[in-house]
Amino acid sequence: MPLSFAPEDKKRMTNDFMVQLAKEYMEEMGIKNTQYIIVRHHNTDNEHIHIVYNRIDNNLKLISVNHDYKRNIKACKKLKDKYGLTYGKDKERVKREKLRNPDKAKYYIHDAIKSVLPSCKNPADLRFGLEKYGIEIDYKFKRGTNEIQGVSFRYENVAFKGSEVDRKYSFGNLKEEFQKNLLEENKQIEETYLRQQVEQRTKLETDEKAKQQTQSKPKLPSIGGTELMSEQWQILKDGGHVYLENMNRSNGDGKFSSYVFLNDEKSKAFFSDKNPDEFVKYGKYEMRIRDKILIENGYVTKAKVKWWGMGSYANPYLWKENKVDAQYKESWSDPRLQKTQKEEQKPKNTQQQASNLEKKRGRKM
């Protein structure tokens, strides 16, 4: 049988000390009054020895090995405590493939519990979790009650108390793990709920803000199926023009691109292949292309015409009574306004000049 010691105790492992430990171990295991050999090996990172003994003692009696794994646990614990040896802190370092029962079963149970325990909130969860590993659980109840006092695990007819598998797998420690897992689950549920509440509130606030922005922001018009940008719409409202591409024809016959401008009332869009602010001779005046288009379409326009007698340009109102008329009409006041509105629109200096003219006439008389 092997006896292996933790790497932390390597400096203490002299030959004499290891022989002493081996003899006391055999005493605890009931191996007495018999022939034996103690061999030290150096082929692993852990200092260890092998004990080979004759199971027929010097009195020709058979040395029992029944329940020797239980005696082994007690003997190892006693020696560790007596000499202050290091308890194994990491069972992962144990080479499972080299184990034989009962240690092989014990480590199998240990690894299975370690795997399923984080998801267990009660004894039933642990039982169901270990079923897929072929491990049975036997809970020991306080007499006459449903209170669990202890636990044991069985695999392939080899059974261990929870504390024999590992001290942290006694039922008292398992119960603490169940409670921790339950608290952690409740914490995660609460955190998830709070996070969802925050996300929902943030979404509502974002949606409400977007809704308010949409309501406060006027919808921009479209021309020929092309939605205008705010800058384009502002240019048109200010009396300018823009060039739009891929507009839909009103008859549905394909698309076209053109200069676009609005009438004076900003109620209708008009199109021109050429820049609408270029000048063209039309009737008695040389006017902008946009003015010509508006006149021909029956609209009154405050035209911009070239005027050599009074400066560079003049702004008469031009229109046709009927689209088919050969000549357009003109006026220096807006014909669309009522007479009273026209009077209100007259400049004060013009009224003053008229008053002065009457006074002069009165003096001549």
CSV table of C-alpha atoms in Angstrom, one decimal:
chain,number,residue,atom,x,y,z
A,1,MET,CA,0.0,0.0,0.0
A,2,PRO,CA,1.3,3.5,-0.8
A,3,LEU,CA,1.6,6.5,1.6
A,4,SER,CA,2.0,9.8,-0.2
A,5,PHE,CA,2.8,13.2,1.3
A,6,ALA,CA,2.1,16.8,0.2
A,7,PRO,CA,4.9,18.7,-1.6
A,8,GLU,CA,4.7,21.3,1.2
A,9,ASP,CA,6.2,18.7,3.6
A,10,LYS,CA,9.0,17.5,1.3
A,11,LYS,CA,11.8,19.1,3.4
A,12,ARG,CA,10.7,17.1,6.5
A,13,MET,CA,10.6,13.8,4.7
A,14,THR,CA,13.8,12.2,5.9
A,15,ASN,CA,14.2,8.4,5.7
A,16,ASP,CA,13.9,8.0,9.4
A,17,PHE,CA,10.8,10.2,9.7
A,18,MET,CA,9.1,8.3,6.9
A,19,VAL,CA,9.9,4.9,8.4
A,20,GLN,CA,8.4,6.2,11.7
A,21,LEU,CA,5.3,7.4,10.0
A,22,ALA,CA,5.0,4.0,8.2
A,23,LYS,CA,5.2,2.0,11.4
A,24,GLU,CA,2.7,4.2,13.2
A,25,TYR,CA,0.4,3.9,10.2
A,26,MET,CA,0.6,0.1,10.2
A,27,GLU,CA,-0.2,0.1,14.0
A,28,GLU,CA,-3.3,2.2,13.4
A,29,MET,CA,-4.3,-0.1,10.5
A,30,GLY,CA,-4.0,-3.3,12.6
A,31,ILE,CA,-0.9,-4.6,10.7
A,32,LYS,CA,1.1,-6.1,13.6
A,33,ASN,CA,3.3,-9.0,14.4
A,34,THR,CA,4.1,-9.7,10.7
A,35,GLN,CA,6.8,-9.5,8.1
A,36,TYR,CA,6.9,-6.2,6.1
A,37,ILE,CA,9.1,-4.1,3.8
A,38,ILE,CA,9.1,-0.3,3.5
A,39,VAL,CA,10.3,1.1,0.2
A,40,ARG,CA,10.8,4.9,-0.7
A,41,HIS,CA,10.3,6.1,-4.3
A,42,HIS,CA,11.4,9.3,-5.9
A,43,ASN,CA,9.6,9.0,-9.3
A,44,THR,CA,6.9,11.6,-8.6
A,45,ASP,CA,6.6,15.2,-7.3
A,46,ASN,CA,5.1,13.8,-4.0
A,47,GLU,CA,7.4,12.1,-1.5
A,48,HIS,CA,5.9,8.6,-1.0
A,49,ILE,CA,6.6,5.1,0.3
A,50,HIS,CA,5.2,1.6,-0.4
A,51,ILE,CA,4.5,-0.9,2.4
A,52,VAL,CA,4.5,-4.5,1.5
A,53,TYR,CA,3.4,-6.9,4.3
A,54,ASN,CA,2.5,-10.5,4.9
A,55,ARG,CA,-1.2,-10.9,5.6
A,56,ILE,CA,-0.5,-14.0,7.6
A,57,ASP,CA,1.1,-12.8,10.9
A,58,ASN,CA,3.7,-14.6,12.9
A,59,ASN,CA,1.0,-16.5,14.8
A,60,LEU,CA,-0.4,-17.8,11.5
A,61,LYS,CA,-3.5,-15.6,11.8
A,62,LEU,CA,-5.0,-13.7,8.9
A,63,ILE,CA,-4.8,-9.9,9.1
A,64,SER,CA,-8.3,-8.5,8.2
A,65,VAL,CA,-8.7,-5.9,5.5
A,66,ASN,CA,-12.4,-5.4,6.0
A,67,HIS,CA,-13.3,-1.7,6.0
A,68,ASP,CA,-9.6,-0.8,5.7
A,69,TYR,CA,-10.5,2.3,3.7
A,70,LYS,CA,-12.3,3.7,6.8
A,71,ARG,CA,-9.4,2.8,9.0
A,72,ASN,CA,-7.1,4.4,6.4
A,73,ILE,CA,-9.0,7.7,6.7
A,74,LYS,CA,-8.8,7.7,10.5
A,75,ALA,CA,-5.1,6.7,10.5
A,76,CYS,CA,-4.1,9.4,8.0
A,77,LYS,CA,-6.0,12.1,9.9
A,78,LYS,CA,-4.5,11.1,13.2
A,79,LEU,CA,-0.9,11.2,11.9
A,80,LYS,CA,-1.5,14.5,10.1
A,81,ASP,CA,-2.8,16.1,13.2
A,82,LYS,CA,-0.1,14.6,15.4
A,83,TYR,CA,2.8,15.8,13.3
A,84,GLY,CA,1.3,18.9,11.7
A,85,LEU,CA,1.4,17.5,8.2
A,86,THR,CA,-0.3,19.3,5.4
A,87,TYR,CA,-3.8,18.3,4.5
A,88,GLY,CA,-4.4,17.9,0.7
A,89,LYS,CA,-5.8,21.3,-0.4
A,90,ASP,CA,-6.4,20.3,-4.0
A,91,LYS,CA,-7.8,16.9,-4.9
A,92,GLU,CA,-7.2,17.8,-8.6
A,93,ARG,CA,-3.6,16.9,-8.2
A,94,VAL,CA,-4.5,13.3,-7.4
A,95,LYS,CA,-3.9,11.0,-10.5
A,96,ARG,CA,-7.3,9.3,-10.8
A,97,GLU,CA,-6.1,6.7,-13.3
A,98,LYS,CA,-3.8,5.2,-10.8
A,99,LEU,CA,-6.4,4.8,-8.1
A,100,ARG,CA,-8.1,1.5,-7.1
A,101,ASN,CA,-11.2,1.0,-5.1
A,102,PRO,CA,-12.2,2.3,-2.6
A,103,ASP,CA,-10.2,5.4,-3.4
A,104,LYS,CA,-11.2,5.3,-7.0
A,105,ALA,CA,-14.9,5.4,-6.0
A,106,LYS,CA,-14.3,8.1,-3.4
A,107,TYR,CA,-12.7,10.4,-5.9
A,108,TYR,CA,-15.4,9.7,-8.5
A,109,ILE,CA,-18.0,10.7,-6.0
A,110,HIS,CA,-16.0,13.7,-5.0
A,111,ASP,CA,-15.7,14.9,-8.6
A,112,ALA,CA,-19.4,14.3,-9.3
A,113,ILE,CA,-20.5,16.3,-6.2
A,114,LYS,CA,-18.2,19.1,-7.2
A,115,SER,CA,-19.8,19.2,-10.7
A,116,VAL,CA,-23.4,19.4,-9.7
A,117,LEU,CA,-23.3,21.2,-6.3
A,118,PRO,CA,-23.3,24.8,-7.7
A,119,SER,CA,-26.8,24.3,-9.2
A,120,CYS,CA,-28.3,22.6,-6.1
A,121,LYS,CA,-30.6,24.6,-3.7
A,122,ASN,CA,-31.8,21.6,-1.6
A,123,PRO,CA,-31.1,17.9,-0.9
A,124,ALA,CA,-33.5,16.8,-3.6
A,125,ASP,CA,-31.5,18.8,-6.2
A,126,LEU,CA,-28.3,17.0,-5.2
A,127,ARG,CA,-30.0,13.6,-5.3
A,128,PHE,CA,-31.3,14.2,-8.8
A,129,GLY,CA,-28.1,15.7,-10.0
A,130,LEU,CA,-26.0,12.7,-8.9
A,131,GLU,CA,-28.4,10.1,-10.5
A,132,LYS,CA,-26.9,10.7,-13.9
A,133,TYR,CA,-23.5,9.7,-12.4
A,134,GLY,CA,-24.9,6.5,-11.0
A,135,ILE,CA,-24.4,7.7,-7.4
A,136,GLU,CA,-27.0,7.0,-4.7
A,137,ILE,CA,-27.6,9.2,-1.7
A,138,ASP,CA,-28.8,8.1,1.7
A,139,TYR,CA,-29.9,10.9,4.0
A,140,LYS,CA,-29.9,10.1,7.7
A,141,PHE,CA,-32.9,11.7,9.5
A,142,LYS,CA,-33.3,12.7,13.2
A,143,ARG,CA,-35.4,10.1,14.8
A,144,GLY,CA,-39.1,10.8,14.5
A,145,THR,CA,-38.6,13.9,12.4
A,146,ASN,CA,-37.9,15.0,8.8
A,147,GLU,CA,-34.7,16.8,9.9
A,148,ILE,CA,-31.7,15.6,8.0
A,149,GLN,CA,-28.6,15.0,10.2
A,150,GLY,CA,-26.2,13.2,7.9
A,151,VAL,CA,-25.5,12.0,4.4
A,152,SER,CA,-23.7,9.1,2.7
A,153,PHE,CA,-22.9,8.4,-1.0
A,154,ARG,CA,-22.8,5.0,-2.7
A,155,TYR,CA,-21.2,4.1,-6.0
A,156,GLU,CA,-20.7,0.5,-7.3
A,157,ASN,CA,-21.4,-0.9,-3.8
A,158,VAL,CA,-18.8,1.3,-2.2
A,159,ALA,CA,-20.2,3.8,0.3
A,160,PHE,CA,-18.8,6.8,2.1
A,161,LYS,CA,-20.1,9.3,4.6
A,162,GLY,CA,-20.1,12.8,3.2
A,163,SER,CA,-17.2,13.9,5.5
A,164,GLU,CA,-15.2,10.8,4.3
A,165,VAL,CA,-15.4,12.0,0.7
A,166,ASP,CA,-14.4,15.5,1.8
A,167,ARG,CA,-14.9,17.5,4.9
A,168,LYS,CA,-16.7,20.1,3.0
A,169,TYR,CA,-19.3,17.4,1.9
A,170,SER,CA,-20.6,16.7,5.3
A,171,PHE,CA,-24.3,17.5,5.4
A,172,GLY,CA,-23.8,20.5,7.6
A,173,ASN,CA,-21.5,22.0,4.9
A,174,LEU,CA,-23.7,20.9,2.1
A,175,LYS,CA,-26.6,22.6,3.7
A,176,GLU,CA,-24.6,25.9,3.8
A,177,GLU,CA,-23.9,25.5,0.1
A,178,PHE,CA,-27.6,25.0,-0.6
A,179,GLN,CA,-28.4,28.2,1.2
A,180,LYS,CA,-25.6,30.1,-0.6
A,181,ASN,CA,-26.8,28.9,-3.9
A,182,LEU,CA,-30.4,29.8,-3.1
A,183,LEU,CA,-29.4,33.3,-2.0
A,184,GLU,CA,-27.3,33.7,-5.1
A,185,GLU,CA,-30.2,32.6,-7.3
A,186,ASN,CA,-32.5,35.1,-5.5
A,187,LYS,CA,-29.9,37.8,-5.9
A,188,GLN,CA,-29.6,37.1,-9.7
A,189,ILE,CA,-33.4,37.1,-10.1
A,190,GLU,CA,-33.6,40.4,-8.3
A,191,GLU,CA,-30.7,41.9,-10.3
A,192,THR,CA,-32.3,40.7,-13.5
A,193,TYR,CA,-35.6,42.2,-12.5
A,194,LEU,CA,-34.1,45.5,-11.6
A,195,ARG,CA,-32.0,45.5,-14.8
A,196,GLN,CA,-35.2,44.8,-16.9
A,197,GLN,CA,-37.0,47.6,-15.0
A,198,VAL,CA,-34.2,50.0,-15.8
A,199,GLU,CA,-34.1,48.9,-19.4
A,200,GLN,CA,-37.8,49.2,-19.8
A,201,ARG,CA,-37.9,52.7,-18.2
A,202,THR,CA,-35.0,53.8,-20.4
A,203,LYS,CA,-36.8,52.5,-23.5
A,204,LEU,CA,-40.0,54.3,-22.5
A,205,GLU,CA,-38.1,57.5,-21.9
A,206,THR,CA,-36.3,57.2,-25.2
A,207,ASP,CA,-39.5,56.4,-27.1
A,208,GLU,CA,-41.3,59.3,-25.4
A,209,LYS,CA,-38.4,61.7,-26.3
A,210,ALA,CA,-38.4,60.5,-29.9
A,211,LYS,CA,-42.1,60.9,-30.0
A,212,GLN,CA,-41.9,64.4,-28.7
A,213,GLN,CA,-39.1,65.3,-31.2
A,214,THR,CA,-41.2,63.8,-34.0
A,215,GLN,CA,-44.3,65.8,-32.9
A,216,SER,CA,-42.4,69.0,-32.5
A,217,LYS,CA,-40.5,68.6,-35.7
A,218,PRO,CA,-42.6,69.4,-38.8
A,219,LYS,CA,-42.8,66.8,-41.4
A,220,LEU,CA,-40.9,67.9,-44.5
A,221,PRO,CA,-42.8,67.7,-47.8
A,222,SER,CA,-41.8,65.6,-50.8
A,223,ILE,CA,-41.8,66.5,-54.4
A,224,GLY,CA,-42.2,63.9,-57.1
A,225,GLY,CA,-41.7,61.2,-54.4
A,226,THR,CA,-38.4,62.7,-53.3
A,227,GLU,CA,-38.5,63.8,-49.6
A,228,LEU,CA,-36.8,67.2,-49.2
A,229,MET,CA,-34.1,67.8,-46.7
A,230,SER,CA,-34.6,70.7,-44.3
A,231,GLU,CA,-32.0,72.8,-46.1
A,232,GLN,CA,-33.7,72.3,-49.5
A,233,TRP,CA,-37.1,73.2,-48.1
A,234,GLN,CA,-35.8,76.4,-46.5
A,235,ILE,CA,-34.3,77.4,-49.8
A,236,LEU,CA,-37.6,76.9,-51.6
A,237,LYS,CA,-39.5,78.8,-48.9
A,238,ASP,CA,-37.0,81.7,-49.2
A,239,GLY,CA,-37.8,82.0,-53.0
A,240,GLY,CA,-34.8,80.1,-54.2
A,241,HIS,CA,-34.6,76.9,-56.3
A,242,VAL,CA,-33.1,73.4,-55.9
A,243,TYR,CA,-32.1,70.6,-58.3
A,244,LEU,CA,-33.8,67.3,-57.6
A,245,GLU,CA,-33.0,64.0,-59.2
A,246,ASN,CA,-35.0,60.8,-59.8
A,247,MET,CA,-38.4,62.3,-59.2
A,248,ASN,CA,-41.5,60.3,-60.3
A,249,ARG,CA,-43.5,61.7,-63.2
A,250,SER,CA,-47.1,62.4,-62.4
A,251,ASN,CA,-48.3,60.1,-65.1
A,252,GLY,CA,-46.2,57.3,-63.7
A,253,ASP,CA,-44.0,57.1,-66.9
A,254,GLY,CA,-40.6,56.8,-65.4
A,255,LYS,CA,-38.4,59.3,-63.5
A,256,PHE,CA,-36.9,62.7,-64.3
A,257,SER,CA,-34.5,65.3,-62.8
A,258,SER,CA,-35.1,69.0,-62.8
A,259,TYR,CA,-34.8,72.5,-61.2
A,260,VAL,CA,-37.6,73.1,-58.8
A,261,PHE,CA,-39.1,76.3,-57.4
A,262,LEU,CA,-42.4,77.5,-55.8
A,263,ASN,CA,-45.0,80.0,-56.7
A,264,ASP,CA,-45.2,83.2,-54.6
A,265,GLU,CA,-47.8,81.6,-52.3
A,266,LYS,CA,-45.5,78.6,-51.7
A,267,SER,CA,-48.4,76.3,-52.5
A,268,LYS,CA,-47.2,74.6,-55.7
A,269,ALA,CA,-43.9,73.4,-57.2
A,270,PHE,CA,-42.8,74.1,-60.7
A,271,PHE,CA,-40.1,72.5,-62.8
A,272,SER,CA,-37.5,73.8,-65.3
A,273,ASP,CA,-34.8,72.1,-67.3
A,274,LYS,CA,-32.7,75.3,-67.1
A,275,ASN,CA,-31.8,77.4,-64.1
A,276,PRO,CA,-35.0,79.2,-63.3
A,277,ASP,CA,-33.1,82.4,-62.4
A,278,GLU,CA,-31.6,82.8,-65.9
A,279,PHE,CA,-33.2,85.6,-68.0
A,280,VAL,CA,-35.2,85.1,-71.2
A,281,LYS,CA,-37.1,87.5,-73.4
A,282,TYR,CA,-40.8,87.2,-73.0
A,283,GLY,CA,-43.2,89.8,-74.3
A,284,LYS,CA,-42.1,93.3,-73.6
A,285,TYR,CA,-39.7,92.4,-70.8
A,286,GLU,CA,-36.6,90.3,-70.3
A,287,MET,CA,-37.5,88.3,-67.2
A,288,ARG,CA,-36.5,85.2,-65.3
A,289,ILE,CA,-37.4,81.8,-66.6
A,290,ARG,CA,-39.4,81.2,-63.4
A,291,ASP,CA,-41.5,84.3,-64.0
A,292,LYS,CA,-42.3,83.2,-67.6
A,293,ILE,CA,-43.4,79.7,-66.3
A,294,LEU,CA,-45.6,81.1,-63.6
A,295,ILE,CA,-47.3,83.6,-66.1
A,296,GLU,CA,-47.9,80.8,-68.6
A,297,ASN,CA,-49.5,78.7,-65.9
A,298,GLY,CA,-52.0,81.4,-64.9
A,299,TYR,CA,-50.3,82.6,-61.8
A,300,VAL,CA,-49.6,86.2,-60.7
A,301,THR,CA,-45.9,86.7,-60.1
A,302,LYS,CA,-43.9,89.5,-58.7
A,303,ALA,CA,-41.5,89.3,-61.6
A,304,LYS,CA,-37.9,90.4,-61.8
A,305,VAL,CA,-37.3,92.1,-65.1
A,306,LYS,CA,-34.4,94.0,-66.6
A,307,TRP,CA,-35.0,97.7,-66.4
A,308,TRP,CA,-32.7,100.2,-68.0
A,309,GLY,CA,-34.4,103.4,-67.2
A,310,MET,CA,-34.6,103.0,-63.4
A,311,GLY,CA,-31.6,100.9,-62.5
A,312,SER,CA,-30.8,97.2,-63.1
A,313,TYR,CA,-34.1,95.6,-62.3
A,314,ALA,CA,-37.7,96.3,-61.6
A,315,ASN,CA,-40.5,94.2,-60.0
A,316,PRO,CA,-43.8,94.6,-61.7
A,317,TYR,CA,-46.7,92.2,-61.1
A,318,LEU,CA,-47.3,90.2,-64.3
A,319,TRP,CA,-50.1,87.7,-65.1
A,320,LYS,CA,-52.6,86.5,-67.7
A,321,GLU,CA,-56.3,86.6,-67.3
A,322,ASN,CA,-56.5,83.4,-69.4
A,323,LYS,CA,-53.6,81.0,-70.1
A,324,VAL,CA,-54.4,81.4,-73.9
A,325,ASP,CA,-54.0,85.1,-73.9
A,326,ALA,CA,-51.2,86.4,-76.2
A,327,GLN,CA,-50.3,89.3,-73.9
A,328,TYR,CA,-49.8,89.4,-70.2
A,329,LYS,CA,-51.1,92.1,-67.9
A,330,GLU,CA,-48.9,94.2,-65.6
A,331,SER,CA,-49.4,96.2,-62.4
A,332,TRP,CA,-47.1,97.9,-59.9
A,333,SER,CA,-49.3,96.8,-57.1
A,334,ASP,CA,-50.4,93.3,-56.3
A,335,PRO,CA,-53.7,92.6,-58.2
A,336,ARG,CA,-54.5,89.9,-55.7
A,337,LEU,CA,-55.1,92.3,-52.9
A,338,GLN,CA,-58.4,94.2,-52.2
A,339,LYS,CA,-58.4,97.9,-52.9
A,340,THR,CA,-58.2,98.9,-49.2
A,341,GLN,CA,-55.2,96.6,-48.8
A,342,LYS,CA,-53.6,98.3,-51.7
A,343,GLU,CA,-54.1,101.7,-50.1
A,344,GLU,CA,-52.5,100.4,-46.9
A,345,GLN,CA,-49.6,99.1,-48.9
A,346,LYS,CA,-48.8,102.5,-50.4
A,347,PRO,CA,-45.6,104.0,-49.1
A,348,LYS,CA,-45.9,107.1,-46.9
A,349,ASN,CA,-43.6,109.2,-49.0
A,350,THR,CA,-45.9,108.7,-52.0
A,351,GLN,CA,-48.9,110.0,-50.0
A,352,GLN,CA,-46.8,112.9,-48.8
A,353,GLN,CA,-45.7,113.7,-52.4
A,354,ALA,CA,-49.4,113.7,-53.4
A,355,SER,CA,-50.2,116.1,-50.5
A,356,ASN,CA,-47.4,118.5,-51.5
A,357,LEU,CA,-48.6,118.4,-55.1
A,358,GLU,CA,-52.1,119.5,-54.0
A,359,LYS,CA,-50.7,122.4,-52.0
A,360,LYS,CA,-48.7,123.6,-55.0
A,361,ARG,CA,-51.7,123.5,-57.2
A,362,GLY,CA,-53.6,125.6,-54.6
A,363,ARG,CA,-50.9,128.3,-54.6
A,364,LYS,CA,-51.1,128.6,-58.4
A,365,MET,CA,-54.8,129.1,-58.2
